[in-house]
Amino acid sequence: MTEVKIVADCAASAESAFAYVNDYQHLPKFINEITDFVPLTEQTEGVDATFDGTIGLGPVKLHSTIKIVRHEPGYAIAVKSIKGFEIESTFLFHDKGAESCTIDAIVDYRVPGGLAGKLLGKTIEPFVKLAVKSSTHNLVTQVAAFHTERTSA
C-alpha cells in the first residue's frame, strides 16, 4: 500500500473537528475530488456505517464501497474499502485545548498488480498527494468556521 499522511494544526477543539468529519455530508465539501458519496445503510455514523463513493483523480475516476471501521468520538474515524478501489483512510484528532487541535489525515491505497496497476499507480499518485494536501487545508478551514459557529451559538 502507498501511504500519504498530512498533519495540520486547526483552530478548533478536537471535539468540534471530530463532529464535523463525523457528518458524512461534509465529506464532499472538504474533499473536492469526490463526485459522488451516498450512504448504503440507514446508519450513517459509527462502526459498520457503509457508503458508496466515486473520486476523480486527474483523468481517472475510482469507485469504492467503504465501511467505517474505527469510530472513537473526539479522537478517530477510519474507513476501509470493502469493494472497488482499495483504500483506507484515517482521521485522528489530537486535542490541544478548547480552541486548538492537530488533525492527522492518513490515506493508504493499493493499486492492482501487473502493468495496468503500475500505470494506474503512476497516474494517480501525484493527484492523491495533492488531493490529501488540499483536503486537509479545506478541512482545517471549514472545521475552524464550524467550531466558531458551534461555540458562539
Short mmCIF file of C-alpha atoms in Angstrom, two decimals:
data_model
loop_
_atom_site.label_atom_id
_atom_site.label_comp_id
_atom_site.label_asym_id
_atom_site.label_seq_id
_atom_site.Cartn_x
_atom_site.Cartn_y
_atom_site.Cartn_z
CA MET A 1 0.00 0.00 0.00
CA THR A 2 1.04 3.58 -0.58
CA GLU A 3 0.59 5.94 2.37
CA VAL A 4 0.03 9.68 2.21
CA LYS A 5 -0.07 11.49 5.56
CA ILE A 6 -0.69 15.16 6.24
CA VAL A 7 -0.60 16.69 9.74
CA ALA A 8 -2.17 20.10 10.29
CA ASP A 9 -2.99 22.34 13.22
CA CYS A 10 -6.56 23.57 13.48
CA ALA A 11 -8.17 26.48 15.35
CA ALA A 12 -10.89 24.27 16.85
CA SER A 13 -11.28 21.71 19.57
CA ALA A 14 -10.76 18.04 18.72
CA GLU A 15 -14.42 17.56 19.65
CA SER A 16 -15.56 20.08 17.00
CA ALA A 17 -13.19 18.66 14.38
CA PHE A 18 -14.48 15.15 15.04
CA ALA A 19 -18.11 16.32 14.90
CA TYR A 20 -17.51 17.97 11.53
CA VAL A 21 -15.85 14.92 9.95
CA ASN A 22 -18.39 12.58 11.56
CA ASP A 23 -21.18 14.13 9.41
CA TYR A 24 -20.80 12.30 6.08
CA GLN A 25 -22.46 15.20 4.25
CA HIS A 26 -19.39 17.33 4.93
CA LEU A 27 -17.01 14.93 3.16
CA PRO A 28 -17.61 16.24 -0.40
CA LYS A 29 -17.25 19.79 0.94
CA PHE A 30 -13.65 19.32 2.02
CA ILE A 31 -12.60 16.63 -0.47
CA ASN A 32 -13.19 18.38 -3.77
CA GLU A 33 -12.35 15.29 -5.81
CA ILE A 34 -15.39 13.37 -4.52
CA THR A 35 -18.02 13.34 -7.26
CA ASP A 36 -20.50 11.03 -5.53
CA PHE A 37 -20.92 9.89 -1.92
CA VAL A 38 -24.09 8.22 -0.62
CA PRO A 39 -24.94 6.08 2.41
CA LEU A 40 -25.83 2.44 1.76
CA THR A 41 -27.04 1.80 5.30
CA GLU A 42 -29.58 3.58 7.45
CA GLN A 43 -26.77 4.06 9.94
CA THR A 44 -24.58 6.97 8.77
CA GLU A 45 -22.07 7.18 11.62
CA GLY A 46 -20.17 4.73 13.77
CA VAL A 47 -18.60 1.37 13.02
CA ASP A 48 -20.27 -0.51 10.13
CA ALA A 49 -21.90 2.55 8.51
CA THR A 50 -21.36 1.93 4.79
CA PHE A 51 -21.13 4.31 1.82
CA ASP A 52 -20.66 4.25 -1.95
CA GLY A 53 -18.31 6.84 -3.34
CA THR A 54 -16.58 7.97 -6.50
CA ILE A 55 -13.48 10.11 -6.59
CA GLY A 56 -11.85 11.75 -9.58
CA LEU A 57 -8.05 11.80 -9.51
CA GLY A 58 -6.83 13.55 -12.60
CA PRO A 59 -8.04 11.64 -15.64
CA VAL A 60 -9.16 8.63 -13.55
CA LYS A 61 -12.46 8.05 -11.72
CA LEU A 62 -12.30 5.43 -8.97
CA HIS A 63 -15.26 3.83 -7.23
CA SER A 64 -15.30 2.23 -3.78
CA THR A 65 -17.74 0.95 -1.24
CA ILE A 66 -16.34 1.91 2.17
CA LYS A 67 -17.23 0.99 5.71
CA ILE A 68 -16.40 2.83 8.93
CA VAL A 69 -14.05 0.50 10.82
CA ARG A 70 -12.95 2.79 13.66
CA HIS A 71 -15.03 5.37 15.47
CA GLU A 72 -13.70 6.87 18.69
CA PRO A 73 -15.69 10.04 19.48
CA GLY A 74 -13.46 13.07 19.75
CA TYR A 75 -10.38 11.17 18.57
CA ALA A 76 -10.57 8.95 15.46
CA ILE A 77 -12.60 7.99 12.39
CA ALA A 78 -11.31 5.39 9.93
CA VAL A 79 -12.82 3.85 6.83
CA LYS A 80 -11.77 0.90 4.70
CA SER A 81 -12.96 -0.15 1.27
CA ILE A 82 -14.91 -3.39 1.09
CA LYS A 83 -15.43 -3.27 -2.67
CA GLY A 84 -13.78 -1.49 -5.59
CA PHE A 85 -10.64 0.63 -5.37
CA GLU A 86 -8.65 -0.41 -2.27
CA ILE A 87 -8.34 2.47 0.17
CA GLU A 88 -8.05 3.03 3.90
CA SER A 89 -8.42 6.50 5.33
CA THR A 90 -8.00 7.65 8.92
CA PHE A 91 -8.54 11.00 10.60
CA LEU A 92 -7.00 11.46 14.04
CA PHE A 93 -7.86 14.47 16.20
CA HIS A 94 -5.29 15.41 18.87
CA ASP A 95 -6.74 17.75 21.49
CA LYS A 96 -4.61 20.78 22.33
CA GLY A 97 -7.25 22.71 24.28
CA ALA A 98 -10.67 24.27 23.79
CA GLU A 99 -9.58 26.22 20.70
CA SER A 100 -6.88 24.04 19.14
CA CYS A 101 -6.18 20.56 17.87
CA THR A 102 -3.95 18.76 15.41
CA ILE A 103 -5.53 16.68 12.65
CA ASP A 104 -3.70 13.75 11.07
CA ALA A 105 -5.13 12.76 7.69
CA ILE A 106 -3.74 9.38 6.59
CA VAL A 107 -4.65 7.74 3.29
CA ASP A 108 -3.42 4.28 2.28
CA TYR A 109 -4.29 2.97 -1.15
CA ARG A 110 -3.40 -0.06 -3.24
CA VAL A 111 -3.48 -0.36 -6.99
CA PRO A 112 -3.95 -3.72 -8.75
CA GLY A 113 -0.88 -5.71 -9.79
CA GLY A 114 0.54 -6.00 -13.26
CA LEU A 115 1.33 -3.42 -15.90
CA ALA A 116 -2.13 -1.79 -15.71
CA GLY A 117 -1.81 -1.40 -11.95
CA LYS A 118 1.65 0.16 -12.25
CA LEU A 119 0.37 2.59 -14.86
CA LEU A 120 -2.65 3.46 -12.69
CA GLY A 121 -0.38 3.98 -9.67
CA LYS A 122 1.94 6.33 -11.56
CA THR A 123 -1.06 8.21 -12.98
CA ILE A 124 -2.89 8.80 -9.69
CA GLU A 125 -0.01 9.18 -7.20
CA PRO A 126 0.57 12.94 -7.74
CA PHE A 127 -3.19 13.54 -7.70
CA VAL A 128 -3.61 11.59 -4.44
CA LYS A 129 -0.89 13.66 -2.75
CA LEU A 130 -2.41 16.92 -3.98
CA ALA A 131 -5.91 15.80 -3.01
CA VAL A 132 -4.89 14.88 0.55
CA LYS A 133 -3.00 18.16 0.99
CA SER A 134 -5.86 20.24 -0.45
CA SER A 135 -8.48 18.31 1.52
CA THR A 136 -6.58 18.81 4.77
CA HIS A 137 -6.35 22.55 4.11
CA ASN A 138 -10.09 22.68 3.30
CA LEU A 139 -10.89 20.60 6.38
CA VAL A 140 -8.89 22.82 8.75
CA THR A 141 -10.53 25.97 7.34
CA GLN A 142 -14.06 24.51 7.43
CA VAL A 143 -13.65 22.99 10.90
CA ALA A 144 -12.47 26.33 12.31
CA ALA A 145 -15.59 28.04 10.91
CA PHE A 146 -17.81 25.20 12.17
CA HIS A 147 -16.22 25.46 15.63
CA THR A 148 -16.77 29.24 15.76
CA GLU A 149 -20.45 28.83 14.83
CA ARG A 150 -20.87 25.96 17.28
CA THR A 151 -19.31 27.75 20.25
CA SER A 152 -20.92 31.16 19.65
CA ALA A 153 -24.45 29.74 19.42
#
